[in-house]
Coordinates of N, CA, C and O in Angstrom, one line a residue:
M1 N 250.4 -14.5 48.2 CA 248.3 -14.6 49.0 C 248.4 -16.3 48.5 O 247.1 -16.1 48.0
A2 N 249.1 -16.2 46.9 CA 248.1 -18.1 46.2 C 248.2 -18.6 46.9 O 247.1 -18.9 47.3
D3 N 249.1 -19.0 47.6 CA 249.1 -20.2 48.9 C 248.0 -20.6 49.8 O 247.3 -20.2 50.2
E4 N 247.8 -19.7 50.0 CA 247.0 -19.1 51.3 C 245.0 -19.2 49.9 O 245.0 -20.2 51.2
K5 N 244.8 -19.0 49.4 CA 243.9 -18.9 48.6 C 243.6 -20.3 48.5 O 242.2 -20.7 48.1
E6 N 245.3 -21.1 48.2 CA 244.9 -22.8 47.1 C 244.2 -22.8 49.0 O 243.3 -24.4 49.0
M7 N 245.2 -22.5 49.7 CA 244.4 -23.7 51.3 C 242.8 -23.7 51.4 O 243.0 -24.5 52.5
Y8 N 242.6 -22.8 51.4 CA 241.1 -22.5 51.1 C 240.5 -23.8 50.3 O 238.7 -23.6 50.3
G9 N 240.9 -23.9 49.7 CA 240.7 -25.1 48.0 C 240.2 -24.2 47.4 O 238.8 -24.7 46.0
Y10 N 240.5 -23.2 46.7 CA 239.9 -21.9 45.7 C 241.0 -22.2 44.3 O 242.4 -21.9 45.5
E11 N 241.0 -21.8 43.5 CA 242.7 -22.1 43.1 C 241.7 -20.5 42.5 O 241.1 -19.7 42.6
E12 N 243.1 -19.5 41.8 CA 242.7 -18.3 41.8 C 242.2 -17.4 40.8 O 241.6 -16.6 41.5
E13 N 241.5 -18.5 40.1 CA 240.5 -17.3 39.3 C 239.4 -17.6 39.5 O 237.9 -17.7 39.0
D14 N 239.4 -18.6 41.1 CA 237.5 -19.1 41.1 C 238.1 -17.8 42.7 O 237.3 -17.7 43.8
I15 N 237.8 -16.4 42.6 CA 238.2 -15.3 44.1 C 238.2 -14.7 43.3 O 238.3 -13.7 42.3
I16 N 237.0 -13.9 43.9 CA 236.2 -12.1 43.4 C 237.0 -11.2 44.8 O 236.7 -12.4 45.7
T17 N 237.1 -9.9 45.0 CA 237.4 -9.5 45.8 C 236.2 -8.4 45.9 O 235.6 -7.3 44.9
L18 N 235.3 -8.3 46.6 CA 233.8 -7.7 47.3 C 234.8 -6.2 47.7 O 235.4 -6.2 48.8
E19 N 233.8 -5.2 46.7 CA 234.7 -3.7 47.1 C 233.1 -3.1 47.6 O 231.7 -2.9 47.4
Y20 N 233.3 -3.1 49.4 CA 231.8 -2.0 49.9 C 231.9 -0.7 49.9 O 233.6 0.1 49.6
D21 N 230.7 -0.5 49.9 CA 231.1 1.3 49.9 C 232.2 2.8 51.0 O 231.8 3.0 50.8
D22 N 232.4 1.5 52.5 CA 233.3 1.7 53.4 C 234.4 2.0 52.8 O 235.2 2.3 53.7
G23 N 234.5 1.5 51.7 CA 236.4 0.9 51.3 C 237.2 0.3 51.8 O 237.5 -0.8 51.3
S24 N 236.0 -1.1 52.2 CA 236.7 -2.8 52.6 C 236.4 -3.7 51.6 O 236.0 -2.9 50.9
E25 N 237.3 -4.0 52.0 CA 236.5 -4.9 50.7 C 237.4 -6.9 51.8 O 238.1 -7.0 52.6
E26 N 236.9 -8.0 51.0 CA 237.0 -8.7 51.5 C 237.5 -10.4 49.8 O 235.6 -9.9 49.4
E27 N 237.5 -11.0 50.2 CA 238.0 -12.3 49.8 C 237.6 -12.9 49.1 O 237.2 -13.5 50.4
C28 N 236.7 -14.0 48.6 CA 235.5 -14.6 48.7 C 235.9 -15.5 47.1 O 236.1 -15.3 46.5
G29 N 235.6 -16.9 48.2 CA 235.9 -17.8 46.5 C 234.2 -18.7 46.2 O 233.3 -18.2 46.7
I30 N 234.6 -19.0 45.0 CA 232.9 -18.6 44.1 C 233.0 -20.1 44.5 O 233.4 -21.0 43.4
I31 N 231.4 -20.2 45.3 CA 230.9 -21.3 45.6 C 230.6 -22.5 44.1 O 231.1 -23.4 43.5
G32 N 229.3 -21.3 43.2 CA 229.3 -21.3 41.7 C 228.0 -21.0 41.8 O 227.4 -19.8 42.4
V33 N 227.6 -20.7 39.9 CA 226.2 -20.2 39.9 C 225.0 -20.5 39.4 O 225.7 -22.1 39.2
F34 N 223.8 -20.4 40.3 CA 223.0 -21.0 39.8 C 222.0 -20.6 39.3 O 221.5 -19.2 39.1
D35 N 220.3 -21.2 38.6 CA 219.5 -20.7 38.2 C 218.0 -21.2 39.4 O 218.2 -21.6 39.6
V36 N 217.9 -19.4 39.1 CA 216.1 -20.0 39.8 C 214.6 -19.3 39.1 O 215.6 -17.5 38.8
D37 N 213.9 -19.4 38.6 CA 213.3 -18.8 37.8 C 213.7 -18.0 36.7 O 213.5 -16.6 36.6
D38 N 214.0 -18.3 35.9 CA 215.2 -17.4 34.7 C 216.2 -16.8 35.3 O 216.5 -15.7 34.6
K39 N 216.6 -17.1 37.1 CA 217.3 -16.0 36.6 C 218.6 -16.4 37.6 O 219.0 -17.7 38.2
D40 N 220.6 -15.7 37.1 CA 220.4 -16.3 38.4 C 221.7 -15.8 39.2 O 221.3 -14.4 39.1
Y41 N 222.0 -16.2 40.3 CA 223.0 -16.5 41.2 C 223.7 -16.8 41.2 O 224.3 -17.5 41.1
I42 N 224.2 -16.4 42.0 CA 226.0 -17.2 42.9 C 226.2 -16.3 44.3 O 225.8 -16.5 45.1
A43 N 226.6 -17.8 44.7 CA 227.3 -17.9 45.7 C 228.4 -17.4 46.3 O 228.9 -18.8 45.2
L44 N 228.7 -16.8 46.9 CA 230.2 -16.7 47.8 C 230.9 -17.3 48.7 O 230.0 -17.4 50.3
N45 N 232.1 -17.6 48.9 CA 232.2 -17.7 50.2 C 233.6 -17.3 50.4 O 234.6 -17.6 50.7
P46 N 233.1 -16.3 51.9 CA 234.0 -14.6 52.2 C 235.7 -16.4 52.6 O 235.6 -17.4 53.2
L47 N 236.4 -15.5 52.1 CA 238.0 -17.3 52.1 C 238.5 -17.1 53.9 O 237.8 -16.3 54.5
G48 N 237.7 -18.2 55.1 CA 238.6 -18.3 56.3 C 237.3 -18.6 57.0 O 237.7 -18.1 58.1
T49 N 235.8 -18.0 56.7 CA 234.8 -18.4 56.7 C 234.0 -19.8 56.7 O 234.4 -20.2 55.6
S50 N 232.7 -20.2 57.0 CA 232.2 -21.3 57.2 C 230.6 -20.0 56.4 O 229.9 -21.3 55.5
E51 N 230.6 -19.1 56.0 CA 229.8 -18.5 55.7 C 230.3 -18.5 54.1 O 230.1 -18.5 53.2
V52 N 228.0 -18.3 54.1 CA 228.1 -17.8 52.7 C 227.5 -17.0 51.7 O 226.3 -16.9 53.1
Y53 N 227.5 -15.9 50.9 CA 226.7 -14.7 50.6 C 226.2 -15.4 49.0 O 226.5 -16.0 48.1
I54 N 224.8 -15.0 48.7 CA 224.5 -15.2 48.2 C 224.2 -14.1 47.0 O 223.1 -13.2 47.6
Y55 N 224.4 -14.1 45.7 CA 223.6 -12.3 45.4 C 223.2 -12.8 44.1 O 223.2 -13.5 43.0
G56 N 222.5 -12.0 43.6 CA 222.3 -11.9 42.1 C 223.1 -12.4 40.6 O 224.2 -11.4 41.2
Y57 N 222.8 -12.2 40.1 CA 224.2 -13.0 38.4 C 223.4 -12.7 37.3 O 223.0 -12.8 37.5
K58 N 224.4 -11.6 36.7 CA 224.5 -10.9 35.3 C 226.3 -11.2 34.9 O 226.7 -10.2 35.3
E59 N 226.0 -12.4 33.5 CA 227.4 -12.2 33.2 C 227.3 -11.3 31.5 O 226.5 -12.2 30.6
Y60 N 228.1 -11.0 31.6 CA 228.2 -10.4 30.0 C 230.1 -10.7 29.3 O 229.8 -11.8 29.7
D61 N 230.0 -10.6 27.9 CA 230.9 -11.2 27.1 C 232.3 -12.0 27.6 O 232.5 -12.5 28.3
E62 N 232.8 -11.0 29.0 CA 234.0 -11.2 29.9 C 234.1 -10.5 30.7 O 235.3 -10.4 31.5
D63 N 232.6 -10.3 31.6 CA 233.0 -9.6 32.5 C 231.4 -10.0 33.2 O 230.5 -10.6 32.1
F64 N 231.5 -9.5 34.6 CA 229.5 -10.2 35.7 C 229.7 -8.7 36.6 O 230.3 -7.8 36.3
E65 N 228.0 -8.9 37.0 CA 227.9 -8.2 37.7 C 227.6 -8.8 39.1 O 226.6 -9.6 38.8
L66 N 227.7 -8.3 39.9 CA 226.5 -9.3 41.6 C 225.9 -7.8 41.5 O 226.1 -6.9 41.5
I67 N 223.8 -8.2 42.0 CA 223.3 -7.4 42.5 C 222.9 -8.0 43.4 O 222.5 -9.3 43.8
D68 N 223.0 -7.5 43.9 CA 222.9 -6.9 45.6 C 221.1 -6.0 45.9 O 220.9 -6.4 47.7
D69 N 220.1 -6.2 45.2 CA 219.1 -5.3 45.5 C 217.7 -6.5 44.7 O 217.5 -6.3 44.7
I70 N 218.3 -7.8 44.7 CA 217.2 -9.0 45.4 C 215.9 -8.7 45.8 O 216.6 -8.2 47.2
T71 N 214.5 -8.7 45.4 CA 214.1 -9.1 47.0 C 213.4 -10.0 47.8 O 214.9 -11.3 47.4
D72 N 213.6 -9.3 48.9 CA 213.4 -11.2 49.8 C 212.7 -12.6 49.2 O 213.1 -13.1 49.7
E73 N 211.8 -12.1 48.9 CA 211.5 -14.0 47.9 C 212.1 -14.1 47.1 O 212.1 -15.6 47.1
E74 N 212.8 -13.5 46.4 CA 213.7 -13.9 45.4 C 215.1 -13.6 46.4 O 215.9 -15.8 46.4
F75 N 215.5 -14.0 47.1 CA 216.7 -13.8 48.3 C 216.1 -16.0 48.7 O 217.5 -16.3 48.9
A76 N 215.3 -15.5 49.3 CA 214.8 -17.3 50.1 C 214.6 -17.9 48.8 O 214.6 -19.4 49.0
K77 N 214.1 -18.1 47.5 CA 214.1 -18.8 46.5 C 215.4 -19.0 46.8 O 215.1 -20.2 46.1
A78 N 216.5 -18.4 46.3 CA 217.7 -18.5 45.7 C 218.1 -19.2 47.1 O 218.7 -19.8 46.7
T79 N 217.8 -19.1 48.2 CA 218.5 -19.8 49.3 C 218.6 -21.3 49.5 O 218.8 -21.7 49.5
K80 N 216.9 -21.1 49.6 CA 216.4 -23.0 48.9 C 217.4 -23.6 48.3 O 217.7 -24.3 48.7
E81 N 217.0 -22.7 46.1 CA 217.8 -23.7 46.4 C 219.1 -24.5 46.3 O 219.3 -25.4 46.2
F82 N 219.8 -22.8 46.9 CA 221.0 -23.7 47.0 C 221.0 -24.2 47.9 O 221.9 -25.6 47.8
E83 N 220.8 -24.6 48.3 CA 220.7 -25.2 49.7 C 220.4 -27.3 49.7 O 220.7 -27.8 49.9
K84 N 219.0 -26.6 48.2 CA 219.3 -28.4 48.1 C 220.3 -28.8 46.7 O 220.7 -29.6 47.0
L85 N 220.7 -27.8 46.3 CA 221.8 -28.3 45.6 C 223.6 -28.5 46.0 O 224.0 -30.2 46.8
V86 N 223.1 -28.3 47.2 CA 224.7 -28.7 48.4 C 223.6 -29.9 49.0 O 224.9 -30.5 48.7
E87 N 222.9 -30.1 49.3 CA 221.6 -31.3 50.0 C 223.4 -32.8 49.3 O 223.2 -33.2 48.4
E88 N 222.0 -32.4 47.6 CA 222.1 -34.3 46.4 C 223.8 -34.1 46.1 O 223.9 -34.6 46.2
D89 N 224.9 -32.5 45.7 CA 226.2 -32.6 46.2 C 226.5 -33.5 47.1 O 227.2 -34.6 46.9
L90 N 225.8 -32.7 47.9 CA 227.0 -34.1 48.9 C 226.4 -35.4 49.2 O 226.7 -37.0 49.5
V91 N 224.8 -36.2 49.1 CA 224.9 -37.4 48.8 C 225.4 -38.0 47.2 O 225.7 -38.9 47.5
E92 N 225.7 -37.4 45.7 CA 226.2 -38.1 45.3 C 227.0 -38.5 45.8 O 228.1 -39.2 44.8
A93 N 228.7 -38.1 46.6 CA 229.0 -37.8 46.9 C 229.5 -38.8 48.4 O 230.6 -39.4 47.6
E94 N 229.0 -39.0 47.8 CA 228.1 -40.1 49.5 C 228.6 -41.7 48.7 O 229.0 -42.4 48.7
Q95 N 228.3 -41.5 47.6 CA 227.7 -42.2 47.1 C 228.7 -43.0 45.8 O 230.0 -43.0 45.9

């Protein structure tokens, strides 16, 4: 499975498994962690898709927590900031 994960451009340590209430699981690559209004968010890419999930994010000493109960306003701000960061990264890559 490690070869399949690397095929999607992620190292093993950059993959997390989301576990849903219905018992299903989904592996996602970590795109990055970013800050909006002094709150951290994480962008995840389900392997094999072009989708992006954005969650609130809290980091502890050697662990972290995904926060999925963010408000619509927080989600909109986080999405806008993520899109801005992606656009800036693409512009930098072209230079």
